[in-house]
Amino acid sequence: MDESLREACTKVFAMVDVKERGSISRDELLLGLRLLNCNPVDSEISQRLHNSATELNFEGFLRFVSETIHLTSTKDQKSEIRQALALFDTSNTGTIDKRLFVSILAHLGEMRVDEKEALTWANTLDTHGDGQLRIAELEELFVNDEDVHTTLNGTQQWEIV
């Protein structure tokens, strides 16, 4: 863990440990993770806390944060996105129907988007105007090489949001 992340964790832990007990509850952990701009799904937190105490001290919080912040390469991120999107490419054309993409955003997963916003995104992403979204273009859109390289090289500056 780099120094700027550790410093941010120290500040966040102090903020969420309002009773100054030296430990934080599950709800305080969730708030702390969100302050660090980490947004694990509820089931992930429950699963990882299932095998440990219901309260975390500062060292436990640091471990939890370092395990939550996954540093994956650009290649790996693109591969994961390609695999996920390929599930919806029923005709194996390398595209996803714009209407299907809207439905996916609006109805599936943990972070749903309302249909109007999803349609706005899909219309913007349909650069060819044919109602088909190219998986290769979506994969480029969802992975920002510069952000990944900055994080992997340890030059990421962490701040409380």
Coordinates of C-alpha atoms in Angstrom, one line a residue:
M1 CA 0.0 0.0 0.0
D2 CA 1.5 3.4 -1.0
E3 CA 1.9 6.2 1.5
S4 CA -0.9 8.4 0.0
L5 CA -3.5 5.6 0.3
R6 CA -2.3 4.8 3.8
E7 CA -2.6 8.5 4.8
A8 CA -6.1 8.7 3.3
C9 CA -7.1 5.5 5.2
T10 CA -5.8 7.0 8.4
K11 CA -8.0 10.1 8.0
V12 CA -11.0 8.1 6.9
F13 CA -10.7 5.6 9.8
A14 CA -10.6 8.5 12.3
M15 CA -13.6 10.1 10.6
V16 CA -15.8 6.9 10.8
D17 CA -14.6 5.8 14.2
V18 CA -16.7 8.6 15.8
K19 CA -16.8 7.0 19.3
E20 CA -13.0 6.6 19.1
R21 CA -13.1 3.0 20.1
G22 CA -10.2 2.0 17.9
S23 CA -12.5 -0.2 15.8
I24 CA -15.3 0.2 13.4
S25 CA -18.5 -1.6 12.6
R26 CA -19.7 -3.0 9.3
D27 CA -21.7 0.1 8.6
E28 CA -18.8 2.4 9.5
L29 CA -16.6 0.2 7.2
L30 CA -19.0 0.7 4.3
L31 CA -19.0 4.4 4.9
G32 CA -15.2 4.5 5.0
L33 CA -14.9 2.5 1.8
R34 CA -17.3 4.9 0.1
L35 CA -15.2 7.9 1.3
L36 CA -12.2 6.3 -0.3
N37 CA -14.2 5.9 -3.5
C38 CA -14.3 2.1 -3.2
N39 CA -17.8 0.8 -3.9
P40 CA -17.9 -2.9 -3.3
V41 CA -21.3 -4.5 -3.5
D42 CA -23.0 -5.4 -0.2
S43 CA -22.6 -9.1 -0.8
E44 CA -18.8 -8.8 -1.2
I45 CA -18.5 -7.0 2.2
S46 CA -20.8 -9.6 3.9
Q47 CA -18.8 -12.5 2.4
R48 CA -15.5 -11.1 3.4
L49 CA -16.6 -10.1 6.9
H50 CA -18.4 -13.5 7.4
N51 CA -15.1 -15.1 8.4
S52 CA -13.9 -12.3 10.6
A53 CA -15.0 -10.3 13.6
T54 CA -17.9 -7.9 13.2
E55 CA -15.6 -5.0 14.2
L56 CA -12.4 -4.1 12.4
N57 CA -9.4 -2.3 14.1
F58 CA -7.2 0.0 12.0
E59 CA -4.9 -2.7 10.7
G60 CA -7.9 -4.8 9.7
F61 CA -9.4 -1.8 7.9
L62 CA -6.1 -1.3 6.0
R63 CA -6.1 -5.0 5.0
F64 CA -9.7 -4.8 3.9
V65 CA -9.0 -1.6 1.8
S66 CA -5.9 -3.1 0.2
E67 CA -7.8 -6.3 -0.7
T68 CA -10.7 -4.2 -2.0
I69 CA -8.7 -2.1 -4.4
H70 CA -8.0 -4.5 -7.2
L71 CA -5.1 -3.4 -9.5
T72 CA -5.6 -5.1 -12.8
S73 CA -3.9 -4.5 -16.0
T74 CA -5.5 -2.8 -19.0
K75 CA -5.4 -6.1 -20.9
D76 CA -7.2 -7.9 -18.1
Q77 CA -9.8 -5.2 -17.7
K78 CA -10.6 -5.3 -21.4
S79 CA -10.7 -9.0 -21.4
E80 CA -13.2 -9.0 -18.5
I81 CA -15.4 -6.4 -20.2
R82 CA -15.2 -8.3 -23.6
Q83 CA -16.3 -11.6 -21.9
A84 CA -19.2 -9.9 -20.0
L85 CA -20.5 -8.1 -23.1
A86 CA -20.0 -11.2 -25.3
L87 CA -22.7 -13.0 -23.3
F88 CA -25.2 -10.6 -24.9
D89 CA -23.8 -10.9 -28.4
T90 CA -26.3 -13.6 -29.3
S91 CA -25.4 -13.6 -33.0
N92 CA -21.6 -13.6 -32.5
T93 CA -21.2 -10.4 -34.5
G94 CA -19.1 -8.4 -32.1
T95 CA -22.0 -6.1 -31.4
I96 CA -24.8 -5.7 -29.0
D97 CA -28.2 -4.4 -30.0
K98 CA -28.8 -0.9 -28.6
R99 CA -32.2 -1.9 -27.1
L100 CA -30.6 -4.8 -25.3
F101 CA -27.8 -2.7 -23.9
V102 CA -30.4 -0.2 -22.5
S103 CA -32.2 -3.2 -20.9
I104 CA -29.0 -4.5 -19.4
L105 CA -28.2 -1.1 -17.9
A106 CA -31.7 -0.6 -16.6
H107 CA -32.5 -4.0 -15.2
L108 CA -29.4 -6.1 -14.5
G109 CA -26.5 -5.9 -12.0
E110 CA -26.0 -4.0 -8.8
M111 CA -25.7 -0.5 -10.3
R112 CA -28.9 0.0 -12.3
V113 CA -29.5 3.1 -14.4
D114 CA -33.0 4.4 -15.3
E115 CA -34.1 3.7 -18.8
K116 CA -34.1 7.3 -20.0
E117 CA -30.4 7.7 -18.9
A118 CA -29.5 4.3 -20.3
L119 CA -31.1 5.3 -23.7
T120 CA -29.1 8.5 -23.7
W121 CA -25.9 6.6 -23.2
A122 CA -26.8 4.0 -25.8
N123 CA -27.6 6.7 -28.4
T124 CA -24.3 8.4 -27.7
L125 CA -22.4 5.1 -28.0
D126 CA -24.2 4.2 -31.3
T127 CA -21.6 6.1 -33.3
H128 CA -22.5 4.3 -36.5
G129 CA -26.2 5.1 -36.2
D130 CA -27.2 1.5 -37.0
G131 CA -28.6 0.5 -33.6
Q132 CA -25.6 -1.8 -32.9
L133 CA -22.9 -1.1 -30.2
R134 CA -19.5 -2.5 -31.1
I135 CA -18.0 -4.5 -28.2
A136 CA -14.5 -3.4 -29.1
E137 CA -15.5 0.3 -28.9
L138 CA -17.3 -0.3 -25.6
E139 CA -14.3 -2.1 -24.2
E140 CA -12.1 0.9 -25.1
L141 CA -14.7 3.3 -23.5
F142 CA -14.8 1.4 -20.2
V143 CA -11.1 1.1 -19.8
N144 CA -8.9 4.2 -19.6
D145 CA -5.3 3.1 -20.2
E146 CA -3.9 6.3 -18.5
D147 CA -5.8 5.7 -15.3
V148 CA -4.7 2.0 -15.2
H149 CA -1.1 2.9 -15.8
T150 CA -1.1 5.6 -13.2
T151 CA -2.5 3.2 -10.6
L152 CA -0.2 0.3 -11.5
N153 CA 2.9 2.6 -11.4
G154 CA 2.0 3.8 -8.0
T155 CA 1.6 7.4 -9.0
Q156 CA -2.1 7.4 -8.1
Q157 CA -2.9 10.1 -5.6
W158 CA -5.6 9.0 -3.2
E159 CA -8.0 11.5 -1.7
I160 CA -11.1 11.4 0.4
V161 CA -14.2 12.1 -1.7

